PDB file of C-alpha atoms in Angstrom:
ATOM      1  CA  UNK I   1      -0.764  -5.790  11.387  1.00  0.00           C
ATOM      2  CA  UNK I   2      -0.419  -2.630   9.334  1.00  0.00           C
ATOM      3  CA  UNK I   3      -3.528  -0.474   9.479  1.00  0.00           C
ATOM      4  CA  UNK I   4      -4.422   1.547   6.397  1.00  0.00           C
ATOM      5  CA  UNK I   5      -6.520   4.690   6.861  1.00  0.00           C
ATOM      6  CA  UNK I   6      -8.123   6.504   3.946  1.00  0.00           C
ATOM      7  CA  UNK I   7      -9.522  10.011   3.898  1.00  0.00           C
ATOM      8  CA  UNK I   8     -11.991  11.381   3.313  1.00  0.00           C
ATOM      9  CA  UNK I   9     -14.647   8.681   3.504  1.00  0.00           C
ATOM     10  CA  UNK I  10     -16.655  10.504   0.851  1.00  0.00           C
ATOM     11  CA  UNK I  11     -15.422  13.099  -1.611  1.00  0.00           C
ATOM     12  CA  UNK I  12     -17.822  15.220  -3.666  1.00  0.00           C
ATOM     13  CA  UNK I  13     -16.271  16.651  -6.824  1.00  0.00           C
ATOM     14  CA  UNK I  14     -17.665  18.056 -10.049  1.00  0.00           C
ATOM     15  CA  UNK I  15     -16.815  16.457 -13.403  1.00  0.00           C
ATOM     16  CA  UNK I  16     -13.750  18.041 -14.923  1.00  0.00           C
ATOM     17  CA  UNK I  17     -12.284  18.964 -11.554  1.00  0.00           C
ATOM     18  CA  UNK I  18      -9.353  17.379  -9.745  1.00  0.00           C
ATOM     19  CA  UNK I  19      -9.812  14.812  -7.000  1.00  0.00           C
ATOM     20  CA  UNK I  20      -7.219  14.020  -4.347  1.00  0.00           C
ATOM     21  CA  UNK I  21      -7.576  10.917  -2.179  1.00  0.00           C
ATOM     22  CA  UNK I  22      -5.320  10.115   0.761  1.00  0.00           C
ATOM     23  CA  UNK I  23      -4.107   6.912   2.347  1.00  0.00           C
ATOM     24  CA  UNK I  24      -1.982   6.575   5.469  1.00  0.00           C
ATOM     25  CA  UNK I  25      -0.187   3.481   6.762  1.00  0.00           C
ATOM     26  CA  UNK I  26       0.324   2.846  10.465  1.00  0.00           C
ATOM     27  CA  UNK I  27       3.999   2.110   9.807  1.00  0.00           C
ATOM     28  CA  UNK I  28       6.334   2.515   6.885  1.00  0.00           C
ATOM     29  CA  UNK I  29       5.527   0.367   3.868  1.00  0.00           C
ATOM     30  CA  UNK I  30       8.148   1.897   1.566  1.00  0.00           C
ATOM     31  CA  UNK I  31       6.339   2.154  -1.785  1.00  0.00           C
ATOM     32  CA  UNK I  32       4.463  -1.149  -1.510  1.00  0.00           C
ATOM     33  CA  UNK I  33       1.059   0.363  -2.062  1.00  0.00           C
ATOM     34  CA  UNK I  34      -1.677  -0.248  -4.609  1.00  0.00           C
ATOM     35  CA  UNK I  35      -4.860   1.621  -5.473  1.00  0.00           C
ATOM     36  CA  UNK I  36      -8.020  -0.082  -6.718  1.00  0.00           C
ATOM     37  CA  UNK I  37     -11.218   1.254  -8.213  1.00  0.00           C
ATOM     38  CA  UNK I  38     -14.534  -0.488  -7.615  1.00  0.00           C
ATOM     39  CA  UNK I  39     -17.794   0.306  -9.347  1.00  0.00           C
ATOM     40  CA  UNK I  40     -21.173  -1.031  -8.171  1.00  0.00           C
ATOM     41  CA  UNK I  41     -21.649  -4.707  -8.954  1.00  0.00           C
ATOM     42  CA  UNK I  42     -18.067  -5.130 -10.157  1.00  0.00           C
ATOM     43  CA  UNK I  43     -14.896  -6.494  -8.582  1.00  0.00           C
ATOM     44  CA  UNK I  44     -12.066  -4.114  -7.775  1.00  0.00           C
ATOM     45  CA  UNK I  45      -9.747  -3.138 -10.604  1.00  0.00           C
ATOM     46  CA  UNK I  46      -6.060  -2.418 -10.123  1.00  0.00           C
ATOM     47  CA  UNK I  47      -5.188   1.197 -10.953  1.00  0.00           C
ATOM     48  CA  UNK I  48      -1.791   1.926  -9.415  1.00  0.00           C
ATOM     49  CA  UNK I  49       0.992  -0.195  -7.931  1.00  0.00           C
ATOM     50  CA  UNK I  50       4.343   0.595  -6.342  1.00  0.00           C
ATOM     51  CA  UNK I  51       2.627   3.803  -5.231  1.00  0.00           C
ATOM     52  CA  UNK I  52       2.920   5.505  -8.610  1.00  0.00           C
ATOM     53  CA  UNK I  53       2.987   2.994 -11.492  1.00  0.00           C
ATOM     54  CA  UNK I  54      -0.187   2.895 -13.552  1.00  0.00           C
ATOM     55  CA  UNK I  55      -1.544  -0.543 -14.364  1.00  0.00           C
ATOM     56  CA  UNK I  56      -2.076  -1.555 -17.972  1.00  0.00           C
ATOM     57  CA  UNK I  57      -4.832   0.410 -19.655  1.00  0.00           C
ATOM     58  CA  UNK I  58      -5.268   2.974 -16.871  1.00  0.00           C
ATOM     59  CA  UNK I  59      -5.678   6.523 -18.239  1.00  0.00           C
ATOM     60  CA  UNK I  60      -2.926   8.997 -17.438  1.00  0.00           C
ATOM     61  CA  UNK I  61      -5.337  11.269 -15.579  1.00  0.00           C
ATOM     62  CA  UNK I  62      -4.782   8.834 -12.677  1.00  0.00           C
ATOM     63  CA  UNK I  63      -1.562   9.362 -10.776  1.00  0.00           C
ATOM     64  CA  UNK I  64      -0.190   8.121  -7.492  1.00  0.00           C
ATOM     65  CA  UNK I  65       2.462   9.480  -5.191  1.00  0.00           C
ATOM     66  CA  UNK I  66       3.986   9.013  -1.779  1.00  0.00           C
ATOM     67  CA  UNK I  67       6.221   6.686   0.175  1.00  0.00           C
ATOM     68  CA  UNK I  68       6.669   5.509   3.725  1.00  0.00           C
ATOM     69  CA  UNK I  69       3.348   6.173   5.414  1.00  0.00           C
ATOM     70  CA  UNK I  70       1.639   8.868   3.319  1.00  0.00           C
ATOM     71  CA  UNK I  71       0.169   8.257  -0.121  1.00  0.00           C
ATOM     72  CA  UNK I  72      -2.055  10.119  -2.543  1.00  0.00           C
ATOM     73  CA  UNK I  73      -4.170   9.184  -5.538  1.00  0.00           C
ATOM     74  CA  UNK I  74      -4.938  12.095  -7.844  1.00  0.00           C
ATOM     75  CA  UNK I  75      -7.431  12.129 -10.682  1.00  0.00           C
ATOM     76  CA  UNK I  76      -6.610  15.204 -12.709  1.00  0.00           C
ATOM     77  CA  UNK I  77      -9.885  15.837 -14.542  1.00  0.00           C
ATOM     78  CA  UNK I  78     -12.792  13.713 -13.421  1.00  0.00           C
ATOM     79  CA  UNK I  79     -14.762  11.859 -16.032  1.00  0.00           C
ATOM     80  CA  UNK I  80     -18.224  10.411 -15.410  1.00  0.00           C
ATOM     81  CA  UNK I  81     -16.802   6.876 -15.324  1.00  0.00           C
ATOM     82  CA  UNK I  82     -14.411   7.777 -12.492  1.00  0.00           C
ATOM     83  CA  UNK I  83     -17.109   8.103  -9.852  1.00  0.00           C
ATOM     84  CA  UNK I  84     -16.609   4.967  -7.799  1.00  0.00           C
ATOM     85  CA  UNK I  85     -15.088   3.703  -4.567  1.00  0.00           C
ATOM     86  CA  UNK I  86     -11.295   3.695  -4.276  1.00  0.00           C
ATOM     87  CA  UNK I  87      -9.267   1.466  -1.970  1.00  0.00           C
ATOM     88  CA  UNK I  88      -5.618   1.513  -1.053  1.00  0.00           C
ATOM     89  CA  UNK I  89      -3.793  -1.676  -0.062  1.00  0.00           C
ATOM     90  CA  UNK I  90      -0.379  -2.383   1.395  1.00  0.00           C
ATOM     91  CA  UNK I  91       1.644  -5.405   0.341  1.00  0.00           C
ATOM     92  CA  UNK I  92       4.857  -4.694   2.202  1.00  0.00           C
ATOM     93  CA  UNK I  93       3.983  -7.146   4.995  1.00  0.00           C
ATOM     94  CA  UNK I  94       2.175 -10.456   4.423  1.00  0.00           C
ATOM     95  CA  UNK I  95       0.238 -11.907   5.970  1.00  0.00           C
ATOM     96  CA  UNK I  96      -1.992 -10.072   6.028  1.00  0.00           C
ATOM     97  CA  UNK I  97      -2.452  -7.809   3.069  1.00  0.00           C
ATOM     98  CA  UNK I  98      -4.500  -4.905   4.433  1.00  0.00           C
ATOM     99  CA  UNK I  99      -6.840  -2.456   2.783  1.00  0.00           C
ATOM    100  CA  UNK I 100      -8.043   0.980   3.645  1.00  0.00           C
ATOM    101  CA  UNK I 101     -11.749   1.368   4.336  1.00  0.00           C
ATOM    102  CA  UNK I 102     -12.327   3.093   1.001  1.00  0.00           C
ATOM    103  CA  UNK I 103     -13.135   6.549  -0.316  1.00  0.00           C
ATOM    104  CA  UNK I 104     -16.366   7.026  -2.197  1.00  0.00           C
ATOM    105  CA  UNK I 105     -15.949   9.565  -4.979  1.00  0.00           C
ATOM    106  CA  UNK I 106     -19.313  11.071  -5.834  1.00  0.00           C
ATOM    107  CA  UNK I 107     -20.617  13.736  -8.151  1.00  0.00           C
ATOM    108  CA  UNK I 108     -21.004  17.175  -6.650  1.00  0.00           C
TER     109      UNK I 108
ATOM    110  CA  UNK D   1      -7.308 -12.913 -21.567  1.00  0.00           C
ATOM    111  CA  UNK D   2      -7.060 -13.545 -17.825  1.00  0.00           C
ATOM    112  CA  UNK D   3     -10.128 -15.178 -16.365  1.00  0.00           C
ATOM    113  CA  UNK D   4     -10.901 -16.215 -12.794  1.00  0.00           C
ATOM    114  CA  UNK D   5     -14.222 -17.960 -12.276  1.00  0.00           C
ATOM    115  CA  UNK D   6     -15.373 -18.639  -8.734  1.00  0.00           C
ATOM    116  CA  UNK D   7     -17.994 -21.191  -7.787  1.00  0.00           C
ATOM    117  CA  UNK D   8     -19.358 -22.923  -4.725  1.00  0.00           C
ATOM    118  CA  UNK D   9     -21.053 -20.050  -2.956  1.00  0.00           C
ATOM    119  CA  UNK D  10     -24.558 -20.224  -1.588  1.00  0.00           C
ATOM    120  CA  UNK D  11     -26.697 -20.278   1.515  1.00  0.00           C
ATOM    121  CA  UNK D  12     -25.366 -22.302   4.424  1.00  0.00           C
ATOM    122  CA  UNK D  13     -26.312 -22.626   8.075  1.00  0.00           C
ATOM    123  CA  UNK D  14     -24.015 -21.457  10.863  1.00  0.00           C
ATOM    124  CA  UNK D  15     -21.544 -24.140  11.865  1.00  0.00           C
ATOM    125  CA  UNK D  16     -21.656 -25.886   8.502  1.00  0.00           C
ATOM    126  CA  UNK D  17     -18.996 -26.124   5.821  1.00  0.00           C
ATOM    127  CA  UNK D  18     -18.601 -24.900   2.263  1.00  0.00           C
ATOM    128  CA  UNK D  19     -15.888 -25.226  -0.352  1.00  0.00           C
ATOM    129  CA  UNK D  20     -15.196 -22.492  -2.857  1.00  0.00           C
ATOM    130  CA  UNK D  21     -13.380 -23.111  -6.130  1.00  0.00           C
ATOM    131  CA  UNK D  22     -11.728 -20.811  -8.621  1.00  0.00           C
ATOM    132  CA  UNK D  23     -10.779 -21.853 -12.140  1.00  0.00           C
ATOM    133  CA  UNK D  24      -8.052 -19.794 -13.757  1.00  0.00           C
ATOM    134  CA  UNK D  25      -7.146 -19.287 -17.386  1.00  0.00           C
ATOM    135  CA  UNK D  26      -5.241 -16.901 -19.591  1.00  0.00           C
ATOM    136  CA  UNK D  27      -1.994 -16.815 -17.582  1.00  0.00           C
ATOM    137  CA  UNK D  28       0.673 -19.133 -16.147  1.00  0.00           C
ATOM    138  CA  UNK D  29      -1.227 -20.189 -13.036  1.00  0.00           C
ATOM    139  CA  UNK D  30       1.759 -21.962 -11.489  1.00  0.00           C
ATOM    140  CA  UNK D  31       3.840 -18.771 -11.681  1.00  0.00           C
ATOM    141  CA  UNK D  32       1.600 -16.775  -9.390  1.00  0.00           C
ATOM    142  CA  UNK D  33       0.503 -16.638  -5.780  1.00  0.00           C
ATOM    143  CA  UNK D  34      -3.252 -16.539  -5.371  1.00  0.00           C
ATOM    144  CA  UNK D  35      -5.403 -14.858  -2.767  1.00  0.00           C
ATOM    145  CA  UNK D  36      -8.954 -14.889  -1.455  1.00  0.00           C
ATOM    146  CA  UNK D  37     -10.433 -11.515  -0.541  1.00  0.00           C
ATOM    147  CA  UNK D  38     -13.952 -11.028   0.756  1.00  0.00           C
ATOM    148  CA  UNK D  39     -16.367  -8.152   0.892  1.00  0.00           C
ATOM    149  CA  UNK D  40     -19.577  -7.778   2.815  1.00  0.00           C
ATOM    150  CA  UNK D  41     -21.971  -6.218   0.275  1.00  0.00           C
ATOM    151  CA  UNK D  42     -21.737  -2.458   0.572  1.00  0.00           C
ATOM    152  CA  UNK D  43     -18.665  -2.626   2.827  1.00  0.00           C
ATOM    153  CA  UNK D  44     -14.896  -2.721   2.436  1.00  0.00           C
ATOM    154  CA  UNK D  45     -12.389  -5.342   1.361  1.00  0.00           C
ATOM    155  CA  UNK D  46     -10.894  -7.931   3.715  1.00  0.00           C
ATOM    156  CA  UNK D  47      -8.017 -10.219   2.773  1.00  0.00           C
ATOM    157  CA  UNK D  48      -8.852 -13.796   3.819  1.00  0.00           C
ATOM    158  CA  UNK D  49      -6.113 -16.181   2.744  1.00  0.00           C
ATOM    159  CA  UNK D  50      -3.329 -16.660   0.269  1.00  0.00           C
ATOM    160  CA  UNK D  51      -1.065 -19.336  -1.146  1.00  0.00           C
ATOM    161  CA  UNK D  52       2.233 -19.054  -2.964  1.00  0.00           C
ATOM    162  CA  UNK D  53       2.822 -20.480  -6.434  1.00  0.00           C
ATOM    163  CA  UNK D  54       4.008 -23.854  -5.120  1.00  0.00           C
ATOM    164  CA  UNK D  55       1.890 -23.979  -1.936  1.00  0.00           C
ATOM    165  CA  UNK D  56       5.069 -23.542   0.089  1.00  0.00           C
ATOM    166  CA  UNK D  57       3.825 -20.378   1.783  1.00  0.00           C
ATOM    167  CA  UNK D  58       0.285 -20.005   3.086  1.00  0.00           C
ATOM    168  CA  UNK D  59      -1.293 -17.298   5.182  1.00  0.00           C
ATOM    169  CA  UNK D  60      -4.639 -16.589   6.810  1.00  0.00           C
ATOM    170  CA  UNK D  61      -6.423 -13.656   8.341  1.00  0.00           C
ATOM    171  CA  UNK D  62      -6.825 -14.026  12.097  1.00  0.00           C
ATOM    172  CA  UNK D  63     -10.598 -13.975  11.613  1.00  0.00           C
ATOM    173  CA  UNK D  64     -10.524 -17.278   9.696  1.00  0.00           C
ATOM    174  CA  UNK D  65      -7.415 -19.005  11.028  1.00  0.00           C
ATOM    175  CA  UNK D  66      -8.173 -22.545  12.130  1.00  0.00           C
ATOM    176  CA  UNK D  67     -11.489 -22.613  10.254  1.00  0.00           C
ATOM    177  CA  UNK D  68     -10.546 -21.971   6.617  1.00  0.00           C
ATOM    178  CA  UNK D  69      -8.019 -23.837   4.491  1.00  0.00           C
ATOM    179  CA  UNK D  70      -6.663 -22.511   1.205  1.00  0.00           C
ATOM    180  CA  UNK D  71      -5.187 -24.870  -1.370  1.00  0.00           C
ATOM    181  CA  UNK D  72      -4.385 -25.019  -5.043  1.00  0.00           C
ATOM    182  CA  UNK D  73      -3.991 -27.586  -7.796  1.00  0.00           C
ATOM    183  CA  UNK D  74      -1.612 -26.278 -10.425  1.00  0.00           C
ATOM    184  CA  UNK D  75      -2.367 -29.124 -12.813  1.00  0.00           C
ATOM    185  CA  UNK D  76      -6.031 -28.163 -12.740  1.00  0.00           C
ATOM    186  CA  UNK D  77      -5.278 -24.412 -12.619  1.00  0.00           C
ATOM    187  CA  UNK D  78      -7.579 -24.144  -9.650  1.00  0.00           C
ATOM    188  CA  UNK D  79      -7.665 -22.462  -6.278  1.00  0.00           C
ATOM    189  CA  UNK D  80      -9.803 -23.616  -3.380  1.00  0.00           C
ATOM    190  CA  UNK D  81     -11.075 -22.338  -0.056  1.00  0.00           C
ATOM    191  CA  UNK D  82     -12.432 -24.899   2.378  1.00  0.00           C
ATOM    192  CA  UNK D  83     -14.544 -23.112   4.962  1.00  0.00           C
ATOM    193  CA  UNK D  84     -15.603 -24.870   8.163  1.00  0.00           C
ATOM    194  CA  UNK D  85     -17.507 -23.777  11.267  1.00  0.00           C
ATOM    195  CA  UNK D  86     -19.019 -20.946   9.297  1.00  0.00           C
ATOM    196  CA  UNK D  87     -20.304 -17.934  11.177  1.00  0.00           C
ATOM    197  CA  UNK D  88     -22.856 -15.303  10.297  1.00  0.00           C
ATOM    198  CA  UNK D  89     -20.029 -12.794  10.019  1.00  0.00           C
ATOM    199  CA  UNK D  90     -18.464 -14.852   7.207  1.00  0.00           C
ATOM    200  CA  UNK D  91     -21.310 -13.726   4.961  1.00  0.00           C
ATOM    201  CA  UNK D  92     -19.668 -11.913   2.054  1.00  0.00           C
ATOM    202  CA  UNK D  93     -18.736 -11.970  -1.585  1.00  0.00           C
ATOM    203  CA  UNK D  94     -15.550 -14.020  -1.920  1.00  0.00           C
ATOM    204  CA  UNK D  95     -13.155 -12.970  -4.657  1.00  0.00           C
ATOM    205  CA  UNK D  96     -10.447 -15.111  -6.162  1.00  0.00           C
ATOM    206  CA  UNK D  97      -7.519 -12.817  -6.873  1.00  0.00           C
ATOM    207  CA  UNK D  98      -4.314 -13.178  -8.889  1.00  0.00           C
ATOM    208  CA  UNK D  99      -1.212 -11.913  -7.167  1.00  0.00           C
ATOM    209  CA  UNK D 100       1.415 -10.274  -9.358  1.00  0.00           C
ATOM    210  CA  UNK D 101       4.116 -12.186  -7.462  1.00  0.00           C
ATOM    211  CA  UNK D 102       4.935 -15.841  -7.124  1.00  0.00           C
ATOM    212  CA  UNK D 103       4.989 -15.655  -3.340  1.00  0.00           C
ATOM    213  CA  UNK D 104       3.791 -12.386  -1.837  1.00  0.00           C
ATOM    214  CA  UNK D 105       4.723  -8.754  -1.774  1.00  0.00           C
ATOM    215  CA  UNK D 106       3.144  -7.513  -4.956  1.00  0.00           C
ATOM    216  CA  UNK D 107      -0.098  -5.997  -6.066  1.00  0.00           C
ATOM    217  CA  UNK D 108      -3.315  -7.919  -6.800  1.00  0.00           C
ATOM    218  CA  UNK D 109      -3.576  -7.488 -10.521  1.00  0.00           C
ATOM    219  CA  UNK D 110      -6.724  -9.366 -11.446  1.00  0.00           C
ATOM    220  CA  UNK D 111      -9.947 -10.174  -9.604  1.00  0.00           C
ATOM    221  CA  UNK D 112     -12.675 -12.665 -10.368  1.00  0.00           C
ATOM    222  CA  UNK D 113     -16.328 -11.649 -10.316  1.00  0.00           C
ATOM    223  CA  UNK D 114     -16.826 -13.206  -6.886  1.00  0.00           C
ATOM    224  CA  UNK D 115     -19.172 -15.737  -5.357  1.00  0.00           C
ATOM    225  CA  UNK D 116     -21.632 -14.868  -2.611  1.00  0.00           C
ATOM    226  CA  UNK D 117     -21.586 -16.864   0.604  1.00  0.00           C
ATOM    227  CA  UNK D 118     -24.538 -16.317   2.919  1.00  0.00           C
ATOM    228  CA  UNK D 119     -24.414 -17.831   6.391  1.00  0.00           C
ATOM    229  CA  UNK D 120     -27.847 -17.829   7.948  1.00  0.00           C
ATOM    230  CA  UNK D 121     -30.195 -20.130   9.804  1.00  0.00           C
TER     231      UNK D 121
END
Protein backbone atom coordinates (compact mmCIF):
# COMPACT_ATOMS: atom_id res chain seq x y z
CA UNK A 1 0.00 0.00 0.00
CA UNK A 2 1.27 3.45 -0.92
CA UNK A 3 1.42 5.76 2.07
CA UNK A 4 0.76 9.45 1.48
CA UNK A 5 2.24 11.95 3.94
CA UNK A 6 1.19 15.60 4.00
CA UNK A 7 2.98 18.48 5.65
CA UNK A 8 2.48 20.54 7.61
CA UNK A 9 -0.55 19.31 9.54
CA UNK A 10 -1.63 22.91 10.08
CA UNK A 11 -0.57 25.97 8.12
CA UNK A 12 -1.31 29.49 9.35
CA UNK A 13 -1.29 32.10 6.59
CA UNK A 14 -2.69 35.60 6.25
CA UNK A 15 -5.23 36.43 3.53
CA UNK A 16 -3.52 37.63 0.40
CA UNK A 17 -0.37 35.64 1.09
CA UNK A 18 0.86 32.50 -0.63
CA UNK A 19 0.33 29.04 0.83
CA UNK A 20 2.41 26.00 -0.05
CA UNK A 21 1.23 22.52 0.94
CA UNK A 22 3.31 19.38 0.50
CA UNK A 23 2.48 15.75 -0.14
CA UNK A 24 4.92 12.85 -0.32
CA UNK A 25 4.28 9.32 -1.58
CA UNK A 26 6.07 6.31 -0.14
CA UNK A 27 6.90 5.15 -3.67
CA UNK A 28 6.69 6.66 -7.11
CA UNK A 29 3.18 7.37 -8.34
CA UNK A 30 4.23 9.18 -11.53
CA UNK A 31 1.76 12.08 -11.75
CA UNK A 32 -1.28 10.14 -10.52
CA UNK A 33 -2.10 12.55 -7.75
CA UNK A 34 -5.18 14.60 -6.90
CA UNK A 35 -5.81 17.40 -4.42
CA UNK A 36 -9.14 17.95 -2.69
CA UNK A 37 -10.50 20.80 -0.61
CA UNK A 38 -12.94 20.16 2.22
CA UNK A 39 -14.83 22.80 4.15
CA UNK A 40 -16.70 22.09 7.40
CA UNK A 41 -19.92 20.18 6.85
CA UNK A 42 -19.21 19.62 3.16
CA UNK A 43 -17.84 16.71 1.14
CA UNK A 44 -14.42 17.01 -0.45
CA UNK A 45 -14.19 18.87 -3.74
CA UNK A 46 -11.71 17.97 -6.47
CA UNK A 47 -9.22 20.78 -7.11
CA UNK A 48 -6.30 19.29 -9.03
CA UNK A 49 -5.70 16.03 -10.88
CA UNK A 50 -2.73 14.56 -12.72
CA UNK A 51 -0.67 16.57 -10.23
CA UNK A 52 -1.17 19.88 -12.02
CA UNK A 53 -4.46 19.99 -13.97
CA UNK A 54 -7.11 22.20 -12.42
CA UNK A 55 -10.59 20.73 -12.21
CA UNK A 56 -13.50 22.54 -13.82
CA UNK A 57 -14.31 25.82 -12.13
CA UNK A 58 -11.21 25.92 -9.92
CA UNK A 59 -9.65 29.41 -9.78
CA UNK A 60 -6.20 29.80 -11.30
CA UNK A 61 -4.72 30.88 -7.97
CA UNK A 62 -4.60 27.12 -7.25
CA UNK A 63 -1.71 25.30 -8.86
CA UNK A 64 -0.17 21.88 -8.45
CA UNK A 65 3.26 20.55 -9.25
CA UNK A 66 5.48 17.54 -8.79
CA UNK A 67 5.94 13.99 -9.96
CA UNK A 68 7.24 10.71 -8.63
CA UNK A 69 7.08 11.05 -4.86
CA UNK A 70 7.04 14.80 -4.15
CA UNK A 71 4.07 17.05 -4.83
CA UNK A 72 3.04 20.59 -3.98
CA UNK A 73 -0.22 22.51 -3.93
CA UNK A 74 0.22 26.27 -4.09
CA UNK A 75 -2.44 28.89 -3.50
CA UNK A 76 -1.00 32.12 -4.81
CA UNK A 77 -3.06 34.72 -2.95
CA UNK A 78 -5.30 33.35 -0.24
CA UNK A 79 -8.93 34.34 -0.24
CA UNK A 80 -11.21 33.94 2.77
CA UNK A 81 -12.99 31.00 1.11
CA UNK A 82 -9.71 29.08 0.74
CA UNK A 83 -9.31 28.37 4.44
CA UNK A 84 -10.17 24.69 4.66
CA UNK A 85 -8.61 21.25 4.91
CA UNK A 86 -6.69 19.95 1.89
CA UNK A 87 -6.07 16.29 1.09
CA UNK A 88 -3.85 14.65 -1.46
CA UNK A 89 -4.70 11.25 -2.93
CA UNK A 90 -2.83 8.80 -5.11
CA UNK A 91 -4.58 6.79 -7.80
CA UNK A 92 -1.58 5.13 -9.40
CA UNK A 93 -2.20 1.85 -7.55
CA UNK A 94 -5.67 0.44 -6.82
CA UNK A 95 -6.75 -1.01 -4.59
CA UNK A 96 -6.47 0.88 -2.43
CA UNK A 97 -6.69 4.53 -3.28
CA UNK A 98 -4.87 6.26 -0.43
CA UNK A 99 -5.13 9.73 1.01
CA UNK A 100 -2.81 11.92 2.97
CA UNK A 101 -3.88 12.82 6.49
CA UNK A 102 -4.74 16.38 5.46
CA UNK A 103 -3.41 19.88 5.94
CA UNK A 104 -5.59 22.39 7.72
CA UNK A 105 -5.11 25.86 6.27
CA UNK A 106 -6.08 28.46 8.84
CA UNK A 107 -6.07 32.21 9.09
CA UNK A 108 -3.02 33.74 10.71
CA UNK B 1 -25.84 18.51 -13.01
CA UNK B 2 -24.15 15.55 -11.32
CA UNK B 3 -25.93 14.35 -8.23
CA UNK B 4 -25.09 11.52 -5.84
CA UNK B 5 -27.57 10.94 -3.04
CA UNK B 6 -26.67 8.48 -0.31
CA UNK B 7 -29.17 6.85 2.02
CA UNK B 8 -29.36 4.04 4.52
CA UNK B 9 -27.18 5.38 7.29
CA UNK B 10 -28.19 5.39 10.92
CA UNK B 11 -27.54 3.95 14.35
CA UNK B 12 -26.77 0.25 14.48
CA UNK B 13 -25.46 -2.09 17.15
CA UNK B 14 -22.07 -3.77 16.88
CA UNK B 15 -22.27 -7.02 14.95
CA UNK B 16 -25.36 -6.01 13.01
CA UNK B 17 -25.74 -5.20 9.34
CA UNK B 18 -26.62 -2.13 7.30
CA UNK B 19 -27.00 -1.44 3.60
CA UNK B 20 -26.12 1.90 2.10
CA UNK B 21 -27.48 3.08 -1.24
CA UNK B 22 -26.44 5.83 -3.61
CA UNK B 23 -28.63 7.12 -6.42
CA UNK B 24 -26.80 8.82 -9.25
CA UNK B 25 -27.98 11.28 -11.86
CA UNK B 26 -26.61 13.83 -14.27
CA UNK B 27 -23.96 11.62 -15.91
CA UNK B 28 -23.57 8.29 -17.71
CA UNK B 29 -23.52 6.07 -14.63
CA UNK B 30 -22.54 2.95 -16.57
CA UNK B 31 -19.44 4.69 -17.95
CA UNK B 32 -17.84 5.24 -14.57
CA UNK B 33 -16.30 3.30 -11.72
CA UNK B 34 -17.75 4.20 -8.35
CA UNK B 35 -16.17 4.29 -4.93
CA UNK B 36 -17.13 4.46 -1.27
CA UNK B 37 -14.95 6.64 0.94
CA UNK B 38 -15.54 7.16 4.64
CA UNK B 39 -14.57 9.79 7.15
CA UNK B 40 -14.76 9.73 10.90
CA UNK B 41 -16.15 13.18 11.78
CA UNK B 42 -13.24 15.54 12.29
CA UNK B 43 -10.71 13.05 10.89
CA UNK B 44 -9.24 12.14 7.52
CA UNK B 45 -10.50 10.28 4.48
CA UNK B 46 -10.35 6.49 4.10
CA UNK B 47 -11.13 4.67 0.86
CA UNK B 48 -13.46 1.74 1.59
CA UNK B 49 -14.45 -0.02 -1.61
CA UNK B 50 -14.83 0.45 -5.32
CA UNK B 51 -16.42 -1.16 -8.35
CA UNK B 52 -15.67 -0.74 -12.03
CA UNK B 53 -18.27 0.37 -14.57
CA UNK B 54 -19.38 -3.19 -15.35
CA UNK B 55 -18.73 -4.74 -11.91
CA UNK B 56 -15.86 -6.70 -13.44
CA UNK B 57 -13.30 -5.23 -11.04
CA UNK B 58 -13.98 -4.79 -7.34
CA UNK B 59 -11.67 -3.81 -4.52
CA UNK B 60 -11.85 -3.40 -0.75
CA UNK B 61 -9.79 -1.84 1.97
CA UNK B 62 -8.21 -4.43 4.24
CA UNK B 63 -10.19 -2.98 7.15
CA UNK B 64 -13.51 -4.05 5.59
CA UNK B 65 -12.56 -7.03 3.45
CA UNK B 66 -14.80 -10.00 4.15
CA UNK B 67 -17.40 -7.85 5.92
CA UNK B 68 -18.47 -5.30 3.30
CA UNK B 69 -19.76 -5.95 -0.21
CA UNK B 70 -19.98 -3.27 -2.89
CA UNK B 71 -22.34 -3.66 -5.83
CA UNK B 72 -24.05 -1.60 -8.47
CA UNK B 73 -27.16 -1.70 -10.62
CA UNK B 74 -26.56 0.23 -13.81
CA UNK B 75 -30.20 0.03 -14.86
CA UNK B 76 -31.18 1.73 -11.62
CA UNK B 77 -28.14 4.04 -11.64
CA UNK B 78 -27.41 2.96 -8.11
CA UNK B 79 -24.45 1.95 -6.01
CA UNK B 80 -24.68 -0.12 -2.85
CA UNK B 81 -22.58 -1.03 0.16
CA UNK B 82 -23.70 -4.01 2.21
CA UNK B 83 -22.02 -3.84 5.60
CA UNK B 84 -22.02 -6.85 7.92
CA UNK B 85 -20.46 -7.56 11.32
CA UNK B 86 -20.24 -3.86 11.95
CA UNK B 87 -17.71 -2.61 14.46
CA UNK B 88 -17.52 0.55 16.51
CA UNK B 89 -14.60 1.65 14.36
CA UNK B 90 -16.83 1.60 11.27
CA UNK B 91 -18.58 4.69 12.62
CA UNK B 92 -18.11 7.37 9.97
CA UNK B 93 -19.69 9.44 7.26
CA UNK B 94 -19.83 7.30 4.12
CA UNK B 95 -19.46 9.12 0.82
CA UNK B 96 -20.52 7.82 -2.55
CA UNK B 97 -17.93 9.02 -5.04
CA UNK B 98 -17.79 9.15 -8.84
CA UNK B 99 -14.53 8.00 -10.34
CA UNK B 100 -13.34 9.81 -13.45
CA UNK B 101 -12.41 6.44 -14.99
CA UNK B 102 -14.41 3.43 -16.02
CA UNK B 103 -12.21 1.07 -14.04
CA UNK B 104 -9.66 2.72 -11.77
CA UNK B 105 -6.64 4.94 -11.98
CA UNK B 106 -8.23 8.35 -12.17
CA UNK B 107 -9.27 11.08 -9.82
CA UNK B 108 -12.50 11.16 -7.80
CA UNK B 109 -14.33 13.97 -9.49
CA UNK B 110 -17.61 14.19 -7.62
CA UNK B 111 -18.68 13.36 -4.07
CA UNK B 112 -22.11 12.93 -2.56
CA UNK B 113 -23.06 14.67 0.67
CA UNK B 114 -22.53 11.49 2.68
CA UNK B 115 -24.57 9.41 5.08
CA UNK B 116 -23.62 8.94 8.72
CA UNK B 117 -23.26 5.43 10.09
CA UNK B 118 -23.00 5.16 13.86
CA UNK B 119 -22.13 1.80 15.37
CA UNK B 120 -22.88 1.79 19.07
CA UNK B 121 -24.58 -0.34 21.68
